[in-house]
Coordinates of C-alpha atoms and ligand atoms in Angstrom, one line a residue:
Chain T
M1 CA 114.1 107.1 65.1
N2 CA 111.4 108.3 67.5
V3 CA 109.4 105.3 68.5
W4 CA 106.6 106.8 70.7
D5 CA 105.5 110.4 70.4
N6 CA 104.0 111.4 73.7
E7 CA 102.7 114.8 72.5
F8 CA 101.1 113.2 69.5
A9 CA 99.5 110.6 71.7
I10 CA 98.0 113.2 74.0
S11 CA 96.8 115.3 71.1
I12 CA 94.8 112.4 69.6
M13 CA 93.2 111.4 72.9
P14 CA 90.0 113.5 72.6
A15 CA 89.2 112.1 69.2
L16 CA 89.9 108.5 70.4
L17 CA 87.8 108.9 73.5
K18 CA 85.0 110.2 71.3
G19 CA 85.3 107.1 69.2
F20 CA 85.5 105.0 72.3
W21 CA 82.2 106.5 73.6
L22 CA 80.6 105.7 70.2
T23 CA 81.8 102.1 70.4
I24 CA 80.2 101.7 73.8
Q25 CA 76.9 103.1 72.6
I26 CA 76.9 100.9 69.4
T27 CA 77.6 97.9 71.6
F28 CA 74.7 98.5 73.9
V29 CA 72.2 99.3 71.3
S30 CA 73.3 96.4 69.1
F31 CA 73.2 94.0 72.1
A32 CA 69.7 95.1 73.0
I33 CA 68.7 94.2 69.4
S34 CA 70.3 90.9 69.5
L35 CA 68.8 90.0 72.8
A36 CA 65.3 90.9 71.6
V37 CA 65.6 89.4 68.1
G38 CA 67.4 86.4 69.4
L39 CA 64.7 85.6 71.9
L40 CA 62.0 86.0 69.2
V41 CA 63.9 83.7 66.9
A42 CA 64.5 81.1 69.6
I43 CA 60.8 81.0 70.6
V44 CA 59.6 80.7 67.0
R45 CA 62.1 77.9 66.3
F46 CA 61.1 76.2 69.5
L47 CA 57.4 76.3 68.6
K48 CA 58.1 74.4 65.4
I49 CA 55.5 76.3 63.4
P50 CA 55.3 74.9 59.8
V51 CA 57.3 77.0 57.3
V52 CA 58.0 79.9 59.7
S53 CA 60.2 78.0 62.0
K54 CA 62.1 76.6 59.0
L55 CA 62.6 80.2 57.8
F56 CA 64.1 81.1 61.2
D57 CA 66.4 78.0 61.1
F58 CA 67.6 79.3 57.7
Y59 CA 68.0 82.8 59.2
V60 CA 70.3 81.4 61.9
S61 CA 72.3 79.3 59.5
F62 CA 72.7 82.2 57.1
V63 CA 73.8 84.7 59.6
R64 CA 76.2 82.3 61.4
G65 CA 77.6 81.1 58.1
T66 CA 78.7 84.4 56.7
P67 CA 81.3 86.8 58.1
L68 CA 80.2 89.9 59.9
L69 CA 82.4 91.9 57.5
V70 CA 80.5 90.6 54.5
Q71 CA 77.2 91.3 56.1
A72 CA 78.3 94.8 56.9
Y73 CA 79.4 95.4 53.3
I74 CA 76.2 94.0 51.8
A75 CA 74.1 96.1 54.1
F76 CA 76.0 99.3 53.5
F77 CA 77.3 99.0 49.9
V78 CA 75.0 96.5 48.2
L79 CA 71.5 97.1 49.5
P80 CA 71.6 100.8 48.4
L81 CA 71.9 99.5 44.9
W82 CA 68.5 98.0 45.4
G83 CA 67.1 101.2 46.8
M84 CA 67.6 100.3 50.5
G85 CA 70.2 102.7 51.7
F86 CA 70.5 103.9 55.2
D87 CA 73.1 106.0 57.1
A88 CA 76.2 104.1 58.2
L89 CA 75.6 104.2 61.9
P90 CA 72.1 102.8 62.0
T91 CA 73.1 100.2 59.4
G92 CA 76.1 99.2 61.4
I93 CA 74.1 98.9 64.6
V94 CA 71.5 96.8 63.0
V95 CA 74.0 94.5 61.2
L96 CA 75.9 93.9 64.4
G97 CA 72.6 93.3 66.3
I98 CA 71.3 90.9 63.7
N99 CA 74.6 89.1 63.5
Y100 CA 74.7 88.4 67.2
S101 CA 70.9 87.6 67.4
A102 CA 71.7 84.3 65.6
Y103 CA 74.2 83.4 68.3
C104 CA 71.9 84.6 71.0
A105 CA 69.1 82.5 69.6
E106 CA 71.2 79.4 70.0
V107 CA 72.1 80.3 73.6
Y108 CA 68.5 81.0 74.4
R109 CA 67.6 77.6 72.9
S110 CA 70.0 75.9 75.3
G111 CA 68.5 77.9 78.2
I112 CA 64.9 77.0 77.2
E113 CA 65.8 73.3 76.8
Q114 CA 67.1 73.3 80.4
V115 CA 63.7 74.3 81.8
P116 CA 62.2 71.1 83.2
T117 CA 59.1 69.8 81.4
G118 CA 57.3 69.9 84.8
Q119 CA 57.3 73.7 84.5
W120 CA 55.5 73.6 81.2
E121 CA 53.1 71.0 82.6
A122 CA 52.3 73.0 85.7
S123 CA 51.6 76.1 83.6
R124 CA 49.3 74.0 81.4
A125 CA 47.6 72.5 84.4
L126 CA 46.9 76.0 85.6
S127 CA 45.6 77.0 82.1
L128 CA 48.2 79.9 81.9
P129 CA 48.0 81.5 78.5
P130 CA 51.0 80.7 76.2
A131 CA 52.5 84.3 76.4
R132 CA 52.3 84.2 80.2
T133 CA 53.9 80.8 80.3
W134 CA 56.8 82.0 78.1
F135 CA 57.5 85.3 79.7
R136 CA 56.7 84.6 83.3
I137 CA 57.6 81.0 83.7
V138 CA 60.0 79.8 81.0
V139 CA 62.1 82.7 80.0
P140 CA 63.1 83.8 83.5
Q141 CA 64.3 80.3 84.2
A142 CA 65.9 79.9 80.8
V143 CA 67.9 83.2 81.2
R144 CA 69.5 82.5 84.5
P145 CA 72.0 79.8 83.5
I146 CA 72.8 81.6 80.2
V147 CA 73.6 85.1 81.7
P148 CA 77.4 84.3 81.7
V149 CA 77.4 83.2 78.1
M150 CA 75.4 86.3 77.1
G151 CA 77.9 88.4 79.0
N152 CA 80.8 86.9 77.0
Y153 CA 78.9 87.7 73.8
L154 CA 78.5 91.3 75.0
I155 CA 82.3 91.5 75.3
M156 CA 82.9 89.8 71.9
M157 CA 80.4 92.2 70.4
F158 CA 82.2 95.1 72.0
K159 CA 85.4 94.0 70.2
D160 CA 83.7 93.0 67.0
S161 CA 82.1 96.4 66.6
A162 CA 85.6 97.4 65.3
I163 CA 84.5 95.8 62.0
L164 CA 82.0 98.6 61.5
S165 CA 85.0 100.9 60.9
S166 CA 84.9 99.3 57.4
I167 CA 81.7 101.0 56.6
T168 CA 82.9 104.4 57.5
I169 CA 81.7 104.5 61.1
L170 CA 84.1 106.5 63.2
E171 CA 83.9 104.4 66.4
L172 CA 87.2 103.7 68.2
M173 CA 88.8 101.6 65.5
G174 CA 87.5 103.9 62.7
T175 CA 88.9 106.9 64.5
S176 CA 92.3 105.2 65.0
L177 CA 92.5 104.2 61.4
Q178 CA 91.7 107.7 60.3
I179 CA 94.3 109.2 62.5
G180 CA 96.9 106.7 61.4
G181 CA 96.1 107.3 57.8
N182 CA 96.2 111.1 58.1
Y183 CA 99.6 111.2 59.9
Y184 CA 101.1 108.0 58.8
M185 CA 101.5 107.2 62.4
Y186 CA 99.8 104.0 63.5
L187 CA 101.7 103.1 66.7
E188 CA 100.1 105.6 69.0
P189 CA 96.4 105.4 67.9
M190 CA 96.4 101.6 67.6
T191 CA 98.2 101.1 71.0
I192 CA 95.8 103.5 72.7
A193 CA 92.8 101.9 71.0
G194 CA 94.0 98.4 72.1
L195 CA 94.4 99.6 75.7
L196 CA 90.9 101.2 75.7
Y197 CA 89.3 97.9 74.4
L198 CA 91.2 96.0 77.0
A199 CA 90.2 98.4 79.8
I200 CA 86.6 97.4 79.3
S201 CA 86.9 93.8 78.2
F202 CA 89.3 92.5 80.8
P203 CA 87.5 93.6 84.0
S204 CA 84.2 92.6 82.3
S205 CA 85.4 89.1 81.7
L206 CA 86.5 88.8 85.4
L207 CA 83.1 90.0 86.4
I208 CA 81.4 87.4 84.2
R209 CA 83.5 84.6 85.7
R210 CA 82.2 85.6 89.1
L211 CA 78.6 85.7 87.9
E212 CA 79.1 82.3 86.4
R213 CA 79.9 80.8 89.7
R214 CA 76.8 82.4 91.3
L215 CA 74.3 81.7 88.6
V216 CA 74.9 78.5 86.9
P217 CA 74.0 76.0 89.7
A218 CA 70.5 77.3 89.4
Y219 CA 68.2 76.7 92.3
Chain X
M1 CA 34.8 75.0 114.1
S2 CA 38.3 75.6 112.9
P3 CA 39.3 78.9 111.2
H4 CA 39.6 77.0 107.9
T5 CA 36.0 76.2 107.6
D6 CA 35.3 79.3 105.4
I7 CA 38.0 78.6 102.9
L8 CA 37.1 75.0 102.7
H9 CA 33.5 76.0 102.1
T10 CA 34.5 78.1 99.1
L11 CA 35.9 75.0 97.5
N12 CA 32.4 73.5 97.4
S13 CA 30.2 73.7 94.4
P14 CA 27.5 76.4 94.5
E15 CA 25.1 74.0 92.8
P16 CA 25.2 70.2 92.6
S17 CA 26.9 69.2 89.4
S18 CA 25.9 66.4 87.1
D19 CA 25.8 63.1 88.7
I20 CA 28.9 61.8 86.7
E21 CA 31.8 64.1 87.1
I22 CA 34.4 62.1 85.1
S23 CA 33.8 59.7 82.4
F24 CA 36.2 57.7 80.2
A25 CA 34.5 55.7 77.4
G26 CA 36.4 53.4 75.1
V27 CA 39.7 55.3 75.6
D28 CA 42.9 53.9 74.0
K29 CA 46.4 55.2 74.5
A30 CA 49.5 53.6 73.1
W31 CA 53.1 54.6 72.6
G32 CA 54.3 52.4 69.7
D33 CA 53.6 48.8 70.7
N34 CA 53.1 49.8 74.3
H35 CA 49.3 49.8 74.7
V36 CA 48.9 51.6 77.9
L37 CA 45.1 52.1 77.9
R38 CA 42.9 49.6 76.1
G39 CA 39.3 50.6 75.7
L40 CA 39.1 52.1 79.1
D41 CA 35.6 52.6 80.5
F42 CA 35.7 54.4 83.8
E43 CA 33.4 56.8 85.6
V44 CA 33.6 58.8 88.8
K45 CA 30.6 60.4 90.5
A46 CA 30.5 64.0 91.5
G47 CA 32.1 64.4 94.9
E48 CA 33.4 60.9 94.9
K49 CA 36.9 60.3 96.3
V50 CA 38.5 57.5 94.3
S51 CA 42.0 56.0 94.7
I52 CA 43.7 54.3 91.8
I53 CA 46.1 51.6 92.7
G54 CA 48.1 49.2 90.6
P55 CA 51.5 48.2 89.6
S56 CA 54.0 50.7 88.2
G57 CA 53.7 51.2 84.5
S58 CA 50.0 50.2 84.4
G59 CA 48.8 53.6 83.1
K60 CA 47.6 55.3 86.3
T61 CA 49.5 58.5 85.6
T62 CA 48.4 58.4 82.0
I63 CA 44.7 58.5 83.1
L64 CA 45.4 61.7 85.2
R65 CA 47.5 63.3 82.4
I66 CA 44.7 62.8 79.9
L67 CA 42.3 64.5 82.3
M68 CA 44.8 67.4 82.7
T69 CA 45.2 67.5 78.9
L70 CA 48.9 66.8 79.3
E71 CA 48.4 63.7 77.0
T72 CA 45.9 63.1 74.3
P73 CA 43.9 59.8 73.9
D74 CA 44.3 57.9 70.7
V75 CA 40.6 57.1 70.6
G76 CA 37.7 57.6 72.9
L77 CA 35.5 60.0 74.7
V78 CA 36.5 61.8 78.0
T79 CA 34.1 64.1 79.7
V80 CA 34.3 66.2 82.9
G81 CA 31.2 67.6 84.5
G82 CA 29.2 66.5 81.4
D83 CA 31.4 68.6 79.1
T84 CA 33.5 67.0 76.5
L85 CA 37.3 67.1 77.2
W86 CA 38.4 64.8 74.4
N87 CA 36.4 63.2 71.7
V88 CA 38.6 61.2 69.3
K89 CA 36.9 59.0 66.7
P90 CA 38.8 56.0 65.3
G91 CA 41.2 57.1 62.6
E92 CA 41.2 60.7 63.8
K93 CA 43.8 62.6 65.8
A94 CA 42.9 64.3 69.1
R95 CA 42.3 68.0 68.7
E96 CA 42.4 70.5 71.4
T97 CA 39.3 72.6 71.0
K98 CA 37.9 75.7 72.8
Q99 CA 35.7 73.2 74.7
T100 CA 38.8 71.2 75.8
I101 CA 40.4 74.4 77.1
A102 CA 37.3 75.5 78.9
T103 CA 36.6 72.1 80.4
R104 CA 40.2 71.7 81.6
R105 CA 39.7 74.6 83.9
K106 CA 37.5 72.4 86.1
V107 CA 40.5 70.2 86.8
G108 CA 43.5 70.7 89.0
M109 CA 46.5 68.5 89.4
V110 CA 49.1 67.9 92.0
F111 CA 52.3 66.3 90.7
Q112 CA 54.7 63.9 92.2
Q113 CA 57.5 66.3 91.7
F114 CA 55.5 69.4 92.9
N115 CA 56.5 71.5 89.9
L116 CA 56.3 74.8 91.7
F117 CA 57.8 77.8 89.9
P118 CA 61.2 78.1 91.6
H119 CA 61.9 81.7 90.7
M120 CA 58.6 83.0 92.2
T121 CA 57.7 83.3 95.9
V122 CA 55.1 80.9 97.4
L123 CA 52.5 83.6 97.3
E124 CA 53.3 84.5 93.6
N125 CA 53.0 80.8 92.8
V126 CA 49.5 80.7 94.2
I127 CA 48.1 84.0 92.8
E128 CA 49.6 83.7 89.3
A129 CA 46.8 81.7 87.6
P130 CA 43.9 83.3 89.6
I131 CA 45.0 86.7 88.3
H132 CA 46.0 85.7 84.8
V133 CA 43.5 83.0 84.0
L134 CA 40.4 83.8 86.2
G135 CA 40.9 87.6 86.0
L136 CA 40.9 88.1 89.8
S137 CA 42.3 91.4 91.1
K138 CA 45.6 91.1 92.8
K139 CA 44.0 91.9 96.1
D140 CA 41.3 89.2 95.8
A141 CA 43.8 86.7 94.5
T142 CA 46.1 87.4 97.4
E143 CA 43.3 87.1 99.9
R144 CA 42.3 83.7 98.5
A145 CA 46.0 82.6 98.4
V146 CA 46.6 83.6 102.0
D147 CA 43.5 81.7 103.2
L148 CA 44.7 78.6 101.3
L149 CA 48.2 78.9 102.5
E150 CA 46.9 79.1 106.0
L151 CA 44.8 76.0 105.3
V152 CA 47.9 74.0 104.3
G153 CA 49.8 75.5 107.2
L154 CA 52.3 77.7 105.2
K155 CA 51.0 81.2 105.7
E156 CA 54.2 82.3 107.3
H157 CA 56.3 81.0 104.4
M158 CA 54.4 83.1 101.9
K159 CA 57.4 85.2 101.0
H160 CA 59.8 82.3 100.6
T161 CA 60.7 80.7 97.4
P162 CA 60.1 76.9 96.8
P163 CA 63.8 75.9 96.9
E164 CA 63.9 77.3 100.5
L165 CA 61.1 74.8 101.6
S166 CA 61.1 71.1 102.4
G167 CA 59.5 68.7 100.0
G168 CA 56.5 68.3 102.2
Q169 CA 56.1 72.1 102.4
Q170 CA 56.5 72.4 98.6
Q171 CA 53.8 69.8 98.0
R172 CA 51.4 71.6 100.3
V173 CA 52.1 74.8 98.4
A174 CA 51.4 72.9 95.2
I175 CA 48.0 71.8 96.6
A176 CA 47.2 75.4 97.6
R177 CA 48.2 76.6 94.1
A178 CA 45.8 74.1 92.5
L179 CA 43.0 74.8 94.9
A180 CA 43.3 78.6 94.1
M181 CA 41.7 77.8 90.7
R182 CA 38.6 76.3 92.5
P183 CA 38.7 73.2 90.5
R184 CA 35.8 70.7 90.6
V185 CA 38.1 67.8 90.2
M186 CA 41.5 67.4 91.9
L187 CA 44.0 64.9 90.6
F188 CA 46.8 63.7 92.9
D189 CA 49.6 61.7 91.2
E190 CA 51.5 59.9 93.9
P191 CA 51.7 63.2 95.8
T192 CA 54.0 61.7 98.5
S193 CA 56.2 59.4 96.5
A194 CA 59.0 62.0 96.2
L195 CA 59.0 62.8 99.9
D196 CA 61.1 61.7 102.8
P197 CA 59.0 59.4 105.1
E198 CA 58.8 61.9 107.9
L199 CA 57.3 64.5 105.6
I200 CA 54.5 62.3 104.1
G201 CA 52.1 62.8 107.0
E202 CA 51.8 66.5 106.7
V203 CA 50.8 66.2 103.0
L204 CA 48.4 63.4 103.7
N205 CA 46.8 65.4 106.4
V206 CA 46.0 68.2 104.0
I207 CA 44.6 65.8 101.4
R208 CA 42.5 64.0 104.1
R209 CA 41.1 67.4 105.1
L210 CA 40.0 68.1 101.6
A211 CA 38.6 64.6 101.1
T212 CA 36.5 64.7 104.3
T213 CA 35.2 68.3 104.2
T214 CA 34.8 69.3 100.5
D215 CA 32.5 68.1 97.8
M216 CA 35.3 68.2 95.1
T217 CA 35.7 65.1 93.1
M218 CA 39.1 63.6 93.9
L219 CA 41.2 61.1 92.0
L220 CA 44.3 59.9 93.9
V221 CA 47.0 57.7 92.6
T222 CA 48.9 56.4 95.5
H223 CA 50.9 53.6 97.1
E224 CA 49.9 54.6 100.6
M225 CA 47.3 51.8 100.9
R226 CA 46.3 52.6 104.4
F227 CA 45.6 56.2 103.5
A228 CA 43.6 55.1 100.4
Q229 CA 41.6 52.8 102.5
E230 CA 40.8 55.5 105.0
I231 CA 39.8 58.4 102.7
S232 CA 38.4 56.7 99.6
D233 CA 34.8 56.1 98.7
R234 CA 36.0 53.7 96.1
V235 CA 39.3 52.0 95.1
V236 CA 40.1 51.1 91.6
M237 CA 42.6 48.4 90.9
F238 CA 44.3 49.0 87.6
D239 CA 46.6 46.8 85.6
K240 CA 47.8 46.7 82.0
G241 CA 45.4 49.3 80.7
V242 CA 42.2 47.9 82.2
V243 CA 40.3 48.1 85.4
V244 CA 40.8 44.8 87.2
E245 CA 38.3 45.5 89.9
A246 CA 36.7 48.4 91.7
G247 CA 34.7 48.7 94.9
P248 CA 34.6 50.1 98.4
P249 CA 38.0 50.2 100.1
D250 CA 37.2 47.5 102.7
Q251 CA 36.2 45.1 100.0
I252 CA 39.2 45.7 97.8
F253 CA 41.8 45.6 100.6
K254 CA 40.2 42.9 102.7
S255 CA 38.6 40.6 100.3
P256 CA 39.7 41.3 96.7
E257 CA 38.0 39.1 94.1
H258 CA 40.9 39.0 91.7
D259 CA 44.2 37.2 92.0
R260 CA 46.0 40.1 90.4
T261 CA 44.7 42.5 93.1
R262 CA 45.7 40.0 95.8
K263 CA 49.2 39.6 94.5
F264 CA 49.6 43.3 94.1
L265 CA 48.5 44.0 97.6
E266 CA 50.7 41.4 99.0
A267 CA 53.7 42.8 97.1
V268 CA 53.2 46.4 98.4
N269 CA 52.1 45.4 101.8
P270 CA 53.5 42.0 102.8
Y271 CA 51.6 41.6 106.1
Ligands
LIG1 N1 55.6 60.1 77.0 C1 55.7 58.8 77.0 N2 56.3 58.2 75.9 C2 56.4 56.8 75.9 N3 55.9 56.0 76.8 C3 55.3 56.5 77.8 C4 55.2 57.9 78.0 N4 54.5 58.2 79.1 C5 54.2 57.0 79.7 N5 54.7 56.0 78.9 C6 54.6 54.5 79.2 O1 53.2 54.2 79.5 C7 53.2 53.2 80.5 C8 52.3 53.7 81.6 O2 52.8 54.8 82.2 P1 52.2 55.5 83.5 O3 50.8 55.9 83.1 O4 53.1 56.5 83.9 O5 52.1 54.3 84.5 P2 51.9 54.4 86.1 O6 51.6 55.7 86.5 O7 50.8 53.4 86.4 O8 53.2 53.9 86.7 C9 54.6 52.9 80.9 O9 55.0 51.7 80.3 C10 55.4 54.1 80.4 O10 56.7 53.7 80.0
LIG2 MG1 52.8 57.1 87.7

């Protein structure tokens, strides 16, 4: 039996690289969403606004307590039944972004809690407006020690984006599955896909480990 | 005259303010069973330099923090320059009103731990609030900041960040940062307690300068008794939430009326 078909492997490369490129794009857009939404959620929870903060607590529990796959299915196959249907790609990007926003919110929280109370008090003594205190004083100091954790989340998200293949998105995993199904040959597409994922995630994790050493002993 | 005369002059009030700059009337503050302030009545005249002394835990910091709105009184009336900062009636909770926020702007505070913004340069620390609170242009704020940094002897460190500076330098930047808001009242909470002994003098020199040449009202909590004696118009001995005695420094340090004051002074300065 022929184990590895080189010609086949070469012939599917263009399609796989196209999927790979889409995976990278999805990752960055989703990550931007989770960073922004996560920060908003973290701040609102920190402010302990009656009702609203509780809702955001629930949001975090709900998102963290259900599998990404289930969330993707609900968004893509169930919401349209209620008249809220969107294309697969934007749906997938938002689901992934929302999913990670809950984890990012927790990381931001730990970063915010590490900012010494003296920083808040100095801001107040200078009468800095709340928005200025948050975005000029607190957030920059909160972010510094959490950059490595966020970096790891970026890598996890990059790999988790494979789940979006289940809602018909032809990113790297979706493309590999399609090729495998069409030709009944899974070895080549899956091996190449795995190597492509690794080609990004492995060097990235080394980079993050170096960042960690530089950033965590803040100031 | 020294080149700093101009900037020191800008710290003075354009018009004489009301006679009483700071007033506490019937102020209570407790945490649980710990009654830190008990019906505190306390006044400071405009331009007066007052040192607050007293044992640790007696509520000195709490007084300053209430003035800086970092704490709320449980009950009582606190005014600054004749304007109400806090007015809490029995059974009510302290509420921060527009008046509180407006009045707070007259007050500046220097903390024991400096509390500079470590991710910003020295210059950015000093111009931040003038730009974003007072609405100064960046150019005007920078001009003001440079003059103040020169006054505290740190102009050449403008582009450094606080972690690159010594504690004494950081505290001098913190003083410049507070002064940039042109406060009418300056609060100093043990400004040299966190410093190595050899760095205390440089900070005290700056404070002395402000005390002797400006008409700002100054409230200084300190354990530097000699310094308090030198620069104060009045010294207030504080213990267990009440004023034990108050008077001119020579009287308090040389012939205190109360036993508690005498014992405290002996404890901090056993000669
Ligand atoms: N946030 C707080 N929570 C509980 N107790 C406090 C708090 N702040 C101050 N205290 C208590 O109030 C008392 C007076 O504190 P403070 O004003 O700092 O005294 P001082 O500056 O004279 O040493 C102390 O017993 C202290 O433990
Ligand atoms: Mg204190």
